Coordinates of C-alpha atoms in Angstrom, one line a residue:
Chain A
X1397 CA 42.6 -4.4 50.1
X1398 CA 44.7 -6.3 47.6
X1399 CA 45.8 -8.6 50.5
X1400 CA 42.2 -9.9 50.7
X1401 CA 42.3 -11.3 47.3
X1402 CA 46.0 -12.3 47.3
X1403 CA 46.5 -13.1 43.7
X1404 CA 48.9 -15.9 42.8
X1405 CA 50.9 -13.8 40.4
X1406 CA 52.2 -10.5 41.8
X1407 CA 50.3 -7.7 40.2
X1408 CA 52.4 -4.9 38.5
X1409 CA 52.7 -2.2 41.1
X1410 CA 51.2 1.1 40.0
X1411 CA 53.6 3.3 41.9
X1412 CA 56.7 2.3 40.0
X1413 CA 58.1 4.7 37.5
X1414 CA 59.1 2.7 34.4
X1415 CA 61.9 4.1 32.2
X1416 CA 60.2 3.8 28.9
X1417 CA 63.1 5.4 27.1
X1418 CA 63.1 8.2 24.6
X1419 CA 59.8 8.7 22.7
X1420 CA 59.7 10.5 19.5
X1421 CA 57.2 13.2 18.8
X1422 CA 54.9 12.6 15.9
X1423 CA 52.1 15.0 16.8
X1424 CA 51.3 18.2 15.0
X1425 CA 53.8 20.9 14.4
X1426 CA 51.9 24.1 14.1
X1427 CA 54.6 26.2 12.6
X1428 CA 55.4 29.9 12.4
X1429 CA 52.0 31.6 12.7
X1430 CA 51.1 29.5 15.8
X1431 CA 54.4 30.3 17.4
X1432 CA 53.9 34.0 16.7
X1433 CA 50.4 33.9 18.2
X1434 CA 51.7 32.1 21.3
X1435 CA 54.4 34.7 21.7
X1436 CA 51.8 37.5 21.3
X1437 CA 49.5 35.9 23.9
X1438 CA 52.3 35.4 26.3
X1439 CA 53.6 38.9 25.9
X1440 CA 50.2 40.5 26.2
X1441 CA 49.6 38.5 29.5
X1442 CA 53.1 39.5 30.6
X1443 CA 52.3 43.2 30.1
X1444 CA 49.8 42.9 32.9
X1445 CA 52.1 40.6 34.9
X1446 CA 49.8 37.6 34.3
X1447 CA 51.6 34.3 34.4
X1448 CA 54.5 36.1 36.1
X1449 CA 55.5 36.7 39.7
X1450 CA 53.2 38.6 42.1
X1451 CA 55.8 41.4 42.2
X1452 CA 55.5 42.0 38.5
X1453 CA 51.7 42.2 38.7
X1454 CA 51.6 45.1 41.2
X1455 CA 52.5 48.1 38.9
X1456 CA 50.4 47.2 35.8
X1457 CA 47.4 46.2 37.8
X1458 CA 47.7 49.4 40.0
X1459 CA 47.8 51.5 36.8
X1460 CA 44.8 49.7 35.4
X1461 CA 43.0 50.5 38.7
X1462 CA 44.1 54.1 38.6
X1463 CA 42.8 54.7 35.1
X1464 CA 39.5 53.0 35.8
X1465 CA 38.7 54.5 39.2
X1466 CA 37.8 58.1 38.0
X1467 CA 35.6 56.5 35.3
X1468 CA 33.8 54.5 38.0
X1469 CA 33.4 57.6 40.1
X1470 CA 31.9 59.6 37.1
X1471 CA 29.5 56.8 36.5
X1472 CA 28.5 56.5 40.1
X1473 CA 27.9 60.3 40.4
X1474 CA 26.0 60.4 37.1
X1475 CA 23.8 57.5 38.1
X1476 CA 23.2 58.9 41.5
X1477 CA 22.4 62.5 40.4
X1478 CA 20.5 61.2 37.3
X1479 CA 22.6 63.2 34.8
X1480 CA 21.3 63.1 31.3
X1481 CA 24.8 63.4 29.8
X1482 CA 28.4 63.0 30.9
X1483 CA 30.3 66.3 31.2
X1484 CA 31.9 66.4 27.7
X1485 CA 35.3 67.7 28.9
X1486 CA 35.8 64.5 30.9
X1487 CA 34.2 61.8 28.8
X1488 CA 35.5 59.3 26.3
X1489 CA 38.4 60.7 24.2
X1490 CA 38.8 63.7 26.6
X1491 CA 38.9 61.3 29.5
X1492 CA 42.0 59.7 28.0
X1493 CA 43.8 63.0 27.4
X1494 CA 43.2 63.8 31.0
X1495 CA 44.6 60.4 32.1
X1496 CA 47.4 60.3 29.5
X1497 CA 50.1 60.3 32.2
X1498 CA 48.9 56.9 33.3
X1499 CA 49.3 55.6 29.8
X1500 CA 52.8 57.1 29.7
X1501 CA 53.8 55.4 33.0
X1502 CA 52.3 52.1 31.8
X1503 CA 54.3 52.2 28.6
X1504 CA 57.5 53.2 30.4
X1505 CA 57.1 50.4 32.9
X1506 CA 56.0 47.6 30.5
X1507 CA 57.6 48.2 27.1
X1508 CA 61.1 47.4 28.5
X1509 CA 59.6 44.3 30.2
X1510 CA 58.5 43.1 26.7
X1511 CA 61.9 43.4 25.1
X1512 CA 64.8 43.9 27.5
X1513 CA 64.5 40.5 29.1
X1514 CA 65.2 38.7 25.9
X1515 CA 68.1 41.1 25.1
X1516 CA 69.6 41.0 28.5
X1517 CA 69.5 37.2 28.9
X1518 CA 70.4 36.7 25.3
X1519 CA 67.4 34.5 24.7
X1520 CA 66.9 35.8 21.2
X1521 CA 69.1 33.2 19.4
X1522 CA 66.8 30.5 20.8
X1523 CA 63.8 32.1 19.2
X1524 CA 65.5 32.7 15.9
X1525 CA 66.9 29.1 15.7
X1526 CA 63.2 28.1 15.4
X1527 CA 60.8 28.7 12.5
X1528 CA 59.9 32.1 13.9
X1529 CA 61.6 34.9 12.1
X1530 CA 62.8 38.2 13.6
X1531 CA 59.9 39.9 11.8
X1532 CA 57.4 37.5 13.5
X1533 CA 59.0 38.3 16.8
X1534 CA 58.6 42.1 16.2
X1535 CA 55.0 41.6 15.1
X1536 CA 54.2 39.6 18.2
X1537 CA 55.8 42.0 20.6
X1538 CA 54.4 45.2 18.8
X1539 CA 51.0 43.6 18.6
X1540 CA 51.1 42.6 22.3
X1541 CA 52.2 46.0 23.5
X1542 CA 49.7 47.9 21.4
X1543 CA 46.9 45.5 22.6
X1544 CA 47.9 46.0 26.2
X1545 CA 47.7 49.8 25.8
X1546 CA 44.4 49.3 24.0
X1547 CA 43.0 47.3 26.9
X1548 CA 44.3 49.9 29.4
X1549 CA 42.7 52.8 27.5
X1550 CA 39.6 51.0 26.3
X1551 CA 38.5 49.6 29.7
X1552 CA 37.6 52.9 31.4
X1553 CA 35.6 54.0 28.3
X1554 CA 33.8 50.7 28.3
X1555 CA 33.0 51.3 32.0
X1556 CA 31.6 54.8 31.1
X1557 CA 29.6 53.4 28.2
X1558 CA 28.0 50.7 30.3
X1559 CA 27.4 53.3 33.0
X1560 CA 25.6 55.5 30.5
X1561 CA 23.2 52.7 29.8
X1562 CA 22.7 52.1 33.5
X1563 CA 21.8 55.7 33.9
X1564 CA 19.5 55.6 30.8
X1565 CA 21.4 58.3 28.9
X1566 CA 21.0 58.9 25.2
X1567 CA 22.1 55.6 23.6
X1568 CA 23.1 57.0 20.2
X1569 CA 25.2 59.8 21.6
X1570 CA 27.1 57.6 24.0
X1571 CA 27.7 54.9 21.4
X1572 CA 29.1 57.5 19.0
X1573 CA 31.4 59.0 21.5
X1574 CA 32.5 55.6 22.8
X1575 CA 33.5 54.8 19.2
X1576 CA 35.5 58.1 19.0
X1577 CA 37.1 57.1 22.3
X1578 CA 38.1 53.7 20.8
X1579 CA 39.7 55.5 17.8
X1580 CA 41.7 57.6 20.3
X1581 CA 42.6 54.5 22.2
X1582 CA 43.9 52.9 18.9
X1583 CA 46.0 56.0 18.2
X1584 CA 47.5 55.9 21.7
X1585 CA 48.2 52.2 21.4
X1586 CA 50.0 52.4 18.0
X1587 CA 51.9 55.6 18.8
X1588 CA 53.0 54.8 22.4
X1589 CA 53.8 51.1 21.6
X1590 CA 56.0 52.2 18.8
X1591 CA 57.9 54.9 20.8
X1592 CA 58.2 52.7 23.9
X1593 CA 59.4 49.6 22.0
X1594 CA 61.9 51.4 19.9
X1595 CA 63.5 53.0 22.9
X1596 CA 63.5 49.7 24.9
X1597 CA 65.0 47.7 22.0
X1598 CA 68.1 49.8 22.3
X1599 CA 69.0 48.9 25.8
X1600 CA 69.2 45.6 27.6
X1601 CA 69.0 47.5 30.9
X1602 CA 65.4 47.9 32.0
X1603 CA 66.0 50.9 34.1
X1604 CA 67.5 53.0 31.3
X1605 CA 64.5 52.0 29.1
X1606 CA 62.0 53.1 31.8
X1607 CA 63.7 56.5 32.3
X1608 CA 64.2 57.2 28.6
X1609 CA 60.5 56.5 27.8
X1610 CA 59.2 58.6 30.6
X1611 CA 61.6 61.4 29.5
X1612 CA 60.4 61.3 25.9
X1613 CA 56.7 61.1 26.6
X1614 CA 56.4 63.5 29.5
X1615 CA 59.1 66.0 28.8
X1616 CA 58.0 66.4 25.2
X1617 CA 54.5 67.1 26.6
X1618 CA 55.9 69.7 28.9
X1619 CA 58.0 71.5 26.2
X1620 CA 55.1 71.5 23.8
X1621 CA 52.8 72.9 26.5
X1622 CA 55.3 75.7 27.2
X1623 CA 55.8 76.7 23.6
X1624 CA 52.1 76.6 23.0
X1625 CA 51.4 78.8 26.0
X1626 CA 54.1 81.3 25.0
X1627 CA 52.8 81.6 21.4
X1628 CA 49.2 81.8 22.6
X1629 CA 49.9 84.6 25.0
X1630 CA 51.7 86.6 22.3
X1631 CA 48.8 86.4 20.0
X1632 CA 49.9 83.6 17.6
X1633 CA 46.9 81.5 18.4
X1634 CA 46.8 79.8 15.0
X1635 CA 50.5 79.1 14.9
X1636 CA 50.6 77.9 18.5
X1637 CA 49.0 74.6 17.5
X1638 CA 52.1 73.5 15.6
X1639 CA 54.0 73.3 18.9
X1640 CA 52.0 70.1 19.6
X1641 CA 53.7 68.1 16.9
X1642 CA 56.4 67.2 19.4
X1643 CA 54.0 65.9 22.1
X1644 CA 52.6 62.4 21.5
X1645 CA 49.6 62.8 23.8
X1646 CA 48.5 66.2 22.5
X1647 CA 48.9 64.8 19.0
X1648 CA 46.4 62.1 19.6
X1649 CA 44.0 64.3 21.6
X1650 CA 43.9 67.2 19.1
X1651 CA 43.8 64.9 16.1
X1652 CA 40.8 63.0 17.4
X1653 CA 39.0 66.3 18.3
X1654 CA 39.6 67.5 14.7
X1655 CA 38.7 64.2 13.1
X1656 CA 35.3 64.0 14.7
X1657 CA 34.6 67.8 15.1
X1658 CA 34.5 67.6 18.9
X1659 CA 34.6 70.9 20.6
X1660 CA 37.9 70.7 22.4
X1661 CA 38.2 71.7 26.0
X1662 CA 37.1 75.3 25.5
X1663 CA 40.1 77.4 24.7
X1664 CA 42.5 74.4 25.0
X1665 CA 45.0 73.2 22.4
X1666 CA 43.7 72.2 19.0
X1667 CA 45.1 71.5 15.6
X1668 CA 46.4 74.6 13.9
X1669 CA 44.1 74.2 10.8
X1670 CA 42.6 71.6 8.6
X1671 CA 46.1 71.2 7.0
X1672 CA 47.4 70.8 10.5
X1673 CA 44.9 68.1 11.2
X1674 CA 46.0 66.1 8.2
X1675 CA 49.6 66.6 9.2
X1676 CA 49.0 65.4 12.7
X1677 CA 47.1 62.4 11.6
X1678 CA 49.8 61.5 9.1
X1679 CA 52.4 62.0 11.8
X1680 CA 50.8 59.5 14.2
X1681 CA 50.6 56.9 11.4
X1682 CA 54.1 57.5 10.2
X1683 CA 55.6 57.3 13.6
X1684 CA 53.8 54.0 14.3
X1685 CA 54.9 52.6 10.9
X1686 CA 58.4 53.9 11.2
X1687 CA 58.9 52.4 14.7
X1688 CA 57.7 49.0 13.4
X1689 CA 60.2 49.3 10.6
X1690 CA 63.0 50.3 12.9
X1691 CA 62.3 47.3 15.2
X1692 CA 62.3 44.9 12.2
X1693 CA 65.7 46.4 11.2
X1694 CA 67.0 46.3 14.8
X1695 CA 66.2 42.6 15.1
X1696 CA 67.3 41.5 11.6
X1697 CA 71.0 41.3 12.6
X1698 CA 70.9 38.8 15.5
Chain B
X439 CA 71.9 10.1 3.7
X440 CA 74.2 13.0 4.6
X441 CA 73.0 15.2 7.5
X442 CA 75.1 18.2 6.5
X443 CA 76.7 18.8 3.1
X444 CA 78.7 22.0 2.4
X445 CA 80.2 22.7 -1.0
X446 CA 82.8 25.5 -1.3
X447 CA 81.0 27.3 1.5
X448 CA 82.5 30.8 1.9
X449 CA 81.6 33.6 4.2
X450 CA 83.4 36.9 4.0
X451 CA 82.9 39.8 6.3
X452 CA 84.2 43.2 5.3
X453 CA 87.5 42.6 7.2
X454 CA 87.8 38.8 7.7
X455 CA 87.0 35.6 5.8
X456 CA 85.2 33.5 8.4
X457 CA 84.8 30.5 6.1
X458 CA 87.0 29.8 3.2
X459 CA 85.7 27.3 0.6
X460 CA 84.7 24.7 3.2
X461 CA 83.6 21.4 1.7
X462 CA 82.4 18.7 4.2
X463 CA 80.0 15.8 4.2
X464 CA 78.6 14.9 7.6
X465 CA 77.0 11.5 8.0
X466 CA 74.4 10.6 10.7
X467 CA 76.0 10.1 14.1
X468 CA 77.9 12.3 16.5
X469 CA 80.2 14.6 14.7
X470 CA 82.7 16.9 16.3
X471 CA 83.6 20.3 14.9
X472 CA 86.9 21.4 16.3
X473 CA 88.5 24.7 15.9
X474 CA 90.2 27.4 17.9
X475 CA 88.2 30.5 18.9
X476 CA 87.5 32.4 15.8
X477 CA 88.0 29.4 13.5
X478 CA 84.5 29.9 12.0
X479 CA 82.5 27.4 14.0
X480 CA 79.7 29.8 15.1
X481 CA 79.5 31.3 11.6
X482 CA 79.1 27.8 10.1
X483 CA 76.3 27.1 12.6
X484 CA 74.5 30.4 11.7
X485 CA 74.7 29.5 8.0
X486 CA 73.5 26.0 8.6
X487 CA 70.4 27.3 10.5
X488 CA 69.7 29.6 7.5
X489 CA 70.2 32.7 9.6
X490 CA 73.0 34.2 7.7
X491 CA 73.6 34.0 3.9
X492 CA 76.8 32.5 2.6
X493 CA 78.9 34.7 0.4
X494 CA 79.6 31.8 -2.0
X495 CA 79.0 28.1 -2.2
X496 CA 76.1 26.0 -1.0
X497 CA 75.1 24.0 2.0
X498 CA 72.3 21.5 2.7
X499 CA 71.0 20.4 6.0
X500 CA 68.9 17.2 6.2
X501 CA 68.6 17.5 2.4
X502 CA 67.3 21.1 2.6
X503 CA 69.0 24.1 1.1
X504 CA 70.1 26.6 3.7
X505 CA 69.6 29.6 1.4
X506 CA 65.9 28.9 0.5
X507 CA 64.5 26.5 3.1
X508 CA 65.8 28.0 6.3
X509 CA 62.4 27.8 8.0
X510 CA 62.0 24.1 7.2
X511 CA 65.5 23.4 8.5
X512 CA 64.8 25.3 11.8
X513 CA 61.7 23.1 12.3
X514 CA 63.8 20.0 12.2
X515 CA 67.0 21.1 13.9
X516 CA 67.7 22.0 17.6
X517 CA 70.3 24.5 18.6
X518 CA 72.2 25.0 21.8
X519 CA 74.2 28.2 21.9
X520 CA 77.6 28.6 23.5
X521 CA 76.6 31.6 25.7
X522 CA 74.2 31.9 28.5
X523 CA 70.7 32.2 27.2
X524 CA 68.4 31.4 30.1
X525 CA 66.3 34.0 32.0
X526 CA 67.0 33.5 35.7
X527 CA 63.5 34.3 37.0
X528 CA 61.5 31.4 35.5
X529 CA 61.7 27.7 36.2
X530 CA 63.2 25.2 33.7
X531 CA 59.8 23.8 33.1
X532 CA 58.2 27.1 32.3
X533 CA 61.1 28.1 30.0
X534 CA 61.3 24.8 28.1
X535 CA 57.5 24.7 27.6
X536 CA 57.7 28.2 26.2
X537 CA 60.5 27.2 23.8
X538 CA 58.5 24.1 22.8
X539 CA 55.6 26.3 21.8
X540 CA 57.9 28.5 19.9
X541 CA 58.8 25.4 17.9
X542 CA 55.2 25.0 17.0
X543 CA 54.1 22.3 19.5
X544 CA 50.5 22.6 20.9
X545 CA 50.3 23.6 24.5
X546 CA 49.6 20.1 25.9
X547 CA 52.2 18.4 23.8
X548 CA 54.7 21.1 24.8
X549 CA 54.1 20.3 28.5
X550 CA 54.4 16.6 28.0
X551 CA 57.5 16.8 25.9
X552 CA 59.1 19.2 28.4
X553 CA 58.6 16.8 31.3
X554 CA 60.0 13.9 29.2
X555 CA 63.0 15.9 27.9
X556 CA 64.0 17.4 31.2
X557 CA 63.9 13.9 32.7
X558 CA 66.1 12.6 29.9
X559 CA 68.7 15.3 30.4
X560 CA 68.7 14.6 34.2
X561 CA 66.7 17.4 35.7
X562 CA 64.2 16.2 38.3
X563 CA 62.6 18.1 41.2
X564 CA 64.8 21.2 40.6
X565 CA 63.0 21.8 37.4
X566 CA 60.3 23.7 39.2
X567 CA 62.7 26.1 40.8
X568 CA 63.9 29.4 39.1
X569 CA 66.9 28.8 36.8
X570 CA 68.8 31.6 38.6
X571 CA 69.7 29.2 41.3
X572 CA 71.0 26.4 39.1
X573 CA 74.7 25.2 38.8
X574 CA 76.5 25.6 35.5
X575 CA 75.9 21.9 34.8
X576 CA 72.2 22.2 35.4
X577 CA 72.0 25.2 33.2
X578 CA 73.8 23.4 30.4
X579 CA 71.2 20.6 30.7
X580 CA 68.3 23.1 30.4
X581 CA 70.0 24.5 27.3
X582 CA 70.3 21.0 25.9
X583 CA 66.7 20.3 26.8
X584 CA 65.3 23.3 24.9
X585 CA 67.3 22.1 21.9
X586 CA 65.7 18.6 22.1
X587 CA 62.2 19.4 23.2
X588 CA 60.7 19.5 19.7
X589 CA 62.3 16.1 18.9
X590 CA 64.6 17.4 16.1
X591 CA 66.4 15.1 13.6
X592 CA 69.7 17.0 14.2
X593 CA 71.0 19.1 17.1
X594 CA 73.8 21.7 16.8
X595 CA 75.6 22.0 20.1
X596 CA 78.0 24.9 20.4
X597 CA 80.6 24.3 23.1
X598 CA 78.3 22.3 25.4
X599 CA 81.1 21.5 27.9
X600 CA 82.2 25.1 28.3
X601 CA 82.6 26.1 31.9
X602 CA 82.0 22.6 33.3
X603 CA 84.3 20.8 35.8
X604 CA 85.8 17.4 34.7
X605 CA 82.9 15.4 36.1
X606 CA 80.3 17.7 34.6
X607 CA 82.2 17.5 31.3
X608 CA 82.1 13.7 31.3
X609 CA 78.4 13.8 32.2
X610 CA 77.6 16.1 29.4
X611 CA 79.7 14.1 26.9
X612 CA 77.9 10.9 28.0
X613 CA 74.6 12.7 27.5
X614 CA 75.6 13.7 24.0
X615 CA 76.4 10.1 23.2
X616 CA 73.0 9.1 24.4
X617 CA 71.3 11.7 22.3
X618 CA 72.5 9.8 19.3
X619 CA 72.6 6.2 20.6
X620 CA 69.3 6.2 22.5
X621 CA 67.3 9.1 21.0
X622 CA 68.4 8.5 17.4
X623 CA 69.2 12.2 16.9
X624 CA 72.3 13.2 14.9
X625 CA 74.6 15.6 16.7
X626 CA 77.0 18.2 15.5
X627 CA 79.1 19.3 18.5
X628 CA 81.7 22.0 18.6
X629 CA 84.7 22.3 20.9
X630 CA 88.1 23.6 21.0
X631 CA 89.3 20.5 22.8
X632 CA 90.1 17.7 20.5
X633 CA 90.6 15.2 23.3
X634 CA 87.1 15.2 24.6
X635 CA 85.6 15.0 21.1
X636 CA 87.8 12.0 20.3
X637 CA 86.0 10.0 23.1
X638 CA 82.5 11.1 22.1
X639 CA 82.4 11.5 18.3
X640 CA 82.3 9.1 15.5
X641 CA 83.8 11.6 13.1
X642 CA 85.8 14.8 13.7
X643 CA 86.1 17.8 11.4
X644 CA 88.9 20.2 12.2
X645 CA 88.7 23.8 10.8
X646 CA 91.1 26.6 11.3
X647 CA 90.8 30.1 9.9
X648 CA 87.6 29.0 8.1
X649 CA 89.5 26.3 6.2
X650 CA 89.0 22.6 6.4
X651 CA 92.1 21.2 8.1
X652 CA 91.0 17.6 8.4
X653 CA 87.9 15.5 8.3
X654 CA 88.1 11.9 9.3
X655 CA 86.6 9.2 11.5
X656 CA 87.7 9.3 15.1
X657 CA 89.7 6.1 14.7
X658 CA 91.9 7.6 12.1
X659 CA 92.4 10.6 14.2
X660 CA 93.4 8.7 17.3
X661 CA 96.1 6.9 15.3
X662 CA 97.7 10.1 14.1
X663 CA 97.5 12.0 17.3
X664 CA 98.1 9.5 20.2
X665 CA 101.0 10.9 22.0
X666 CA 103.0 10.0 25.1
X667 CA 104.5 12.9 27.1
X668 CA 107.8 11.9 28.8
X669 CA 109.8 14.0 31.1
X670 CA 113.1 12.8 32.7
X671 CA 115.5 14.2 35.3
X672 CA 119.1 15.1 34.8
X673 CA 121.6 12.3 35.4
X674 CA 123.0 12.7 38.9
X675 CA 126.4 11.1 38.1
X676 CA 126.9 13.4 35.1
X677 CA 124.9 16.6 35.4
X678 CA 126.3 18.1 32.2
X679 CA 124.8 15.4 30.0
X680 CA 121.8 16.6 28.0
X681 CA 119.5 13.8 29.0
X682 CA 116.7 14.9 26.7
X683 CA 118.9 14.6 23.7
X684 CA 120.3 11.4 24.9
X685 CA 116.8 10.0 25.4
X686 CA 115.7 11.1 22.0
X687 CA 118.6 9.2 20.4
X688 CA 117.9 6.2 22.5
X689 CA 114.2 6.3 21.5
X690 CA 115.0 6.7 17.9
X691 CA 117.4 3.7 18.2
X692 CA 114.5 1.7 19.6
X693 CA 112.4 2.6 16.5
X694 CA 110.1 5.2 18.1
X695 CA 109.3 8.6 16.7
X696 CA 109.8 11.3 19.3
X697 CA 110.4 15.0 19.4
X698 CA 110.9 17.7 22.0
X699 CA 108.0 20.0 22.5
X700 CA 110.2 23.0 23.4
X701 CA 110.1 22.6 27.2
X702 CA 111.5 19.6 29.0
X703 CA 108.8 17.3 27.7
X704 CA 109.4 14.8 24.9
X705 CA 106.4 13.7 22.8
X706 CA 106.5 10.1 21.7
X707 CA 104.1 8.7 19.1
X708 CA 102.3 5.7 20.5
X709 CA 102.5 2.8 18.1
X710 CA 101.0 0.3 20.4
X711 CA 101.2 -1.2 23.9
X712 CA 104.9 -2.0 23.5
X713 CA 105.7 1.7 23.2
X714 CA 105.3 2.1 26.9
X715 CA 107.8 -0.7 27.5
X716 CA 110.3 0.7 25.1
X717 CA 110.2 4.1 26.7
X718 CA 110.6 2.6 30.1
X719 CA 113.6 0.5 29.0
X720 CA 115.2 3.5 27.2
X721 CA 114.9 5.6 30.4
X722 CA 116.2 2.8 32.6
X723 CA 119.2 2.2 30.3
X724 CA 120.1 5.9 30.4
X725 CA 120.0 5.8 34.2
X726 CA 117.8 8.8 34.7
X727 CA 114.7 9.4 36.7
X728 CA 111.3 9.4 35.1
X729 CA 109.3 12.4 36.1
X730 CA 106.3 11.7 34.1
X731 CA 104.9 9.5 31.4
X732 CA 101.3 10.3 30.4
X733 CA 99.0 10.1 27.5
X734 CA 98.5 13.6 26.2
X735 CA 95.1 15.3 26.3
X736 CA 95.5 16.9 22.9
X737 CA 94.7 20.5 22.7
X738 CA 93.7 21.6 19.2
X739 CA 96.7 23.9 18.9
X740 CA 99.0 20.8 19.0
X741 CA 97.3 19.3 16.0
X742 CA 97.9 22.6 14.3
X743 CA 101.6 22.8 15.2
X744 CA 102.0 19.2 14.2
X745 CA 100.5 19.8 10.8
X746 CA 102.5 22.9 10.3
X747 CA 105.7 21.0 11.4
X748 CA 104.8 18.2 9.0
X749 CA 104.2 20.7 6.2
X750 CA 107.5 22.4 6.9
X751 CA 109.4 19.1 6.8
X752 CA 107.7 18.2 3.6
X753 CA 108.8 21.5 2.0
X754 CA 112.4 21.1 3.2

């Protein structure tokens, strides 16, 4: 088409790459808090495999599906049979304590992903030679892991709550229990993120991290369950509750029941007394805070 | 303006003194920091980045105090570590964009600067492939790119030629020259090979055991350390003659400074072009065969042994 006009002077061709040399950057530099936020977003997306390979999406997405599916079924059944109320033993906070193994597997699989890559490939010095401090790094990673667990635990409860409105159930009751559920989700997020990240910060090998987290979360659960049962059978019902201090999931479940006066699952585990309730609540918060502090200490010397 | 100033900088660990009252003044340009392994190079870089506190003394980078303004320094400085630091499962583009954002660049600027920087360090189509498949030379370029992506005023390069073959080494050294000459970024580059820094740097600082051994412009350095290695055969007609000793005497008579390096090699100080002729004539007069005559690629240990030898002669 340019042949038709045939200009006297050759026009500069558009398809030539000109070496314009080095250009300096004089745009904005957004500093530490922006870098921390970017790392947070990236790590949060990374916990679900977003922005990473298809292979790394499979497990977190499958777990998300597994934890949501029963909620969808409950909603479907409730809507279909026109239930006026979800069965309390399987709704909101109690739903999470039933599904707690999914949370444990998610943490075991994804907490090492958040930390071990940077340790194994020695990428940390590149972060810390930038404005970001080691504390910012820990904040971003801890925040991202806790948020990822919160998404995982919050989503099925959101589904139930929306379902409750579709089935025209009691709005106030469902909103209230949805809120209790979110508190439980927040407890799970802080506690599990703390435990998972502290363990994975110790080893650059992902496999070790996965195994260690699974061991701590599920075996502690089993041991607590056995001790509880033994004491219960031998008539130490009030003291039996103390066995739960070593099990993260029972800790959250019983503390939430106590905090909001929910009748726990019939004769199931519950806090040993009001004092026990306070101790359990304090334990959750102390473990979360202590693991953050340990992580900050761990990353200071790099 | 000085890029780096240290004053009596000392870093003591419980068992070793990594830096011992180091006082240097580094001007803009390409500056080489030479020292054997464990000489304190990496410790110095850590202190300059504000990541480790000095035990005593002060240091300023780009006019900023390392003890109190570490964050501001790290915004303006790029760092390329000695060791591997690249995740193998992401592409160079993804990785450098991420590092640009960690330096505070907005997402769009980070992508633009990444494309520019990777092109400048010589990575083209391969930048979209995972880093795991790169050669050592390409990985070194990615490491350099992440140090340059936020357009720093100074880059600290820790052993950038480590693990490279001779061609890769020359490419990297050429690139380092360009970082200053074309990009206008000052460079502090460490190495344990003095020879390669002589060709690249304007100024060389030599440290050993955390102490400053020498700080001078490359021109001064070359004068002091230009050496010619000479090796000759035994004399066939008179095998008992110590030809090395005879040659040393002949060279001394010709007005050259030479010494044996312990083996069969004689090291002759190069005074100028005529040195080569004088050596050739001395060998020819002696009637021995010349096995080799080559300019020495100085290893840092030679500079040390030279200095120690000089000190010893001074004491005697």
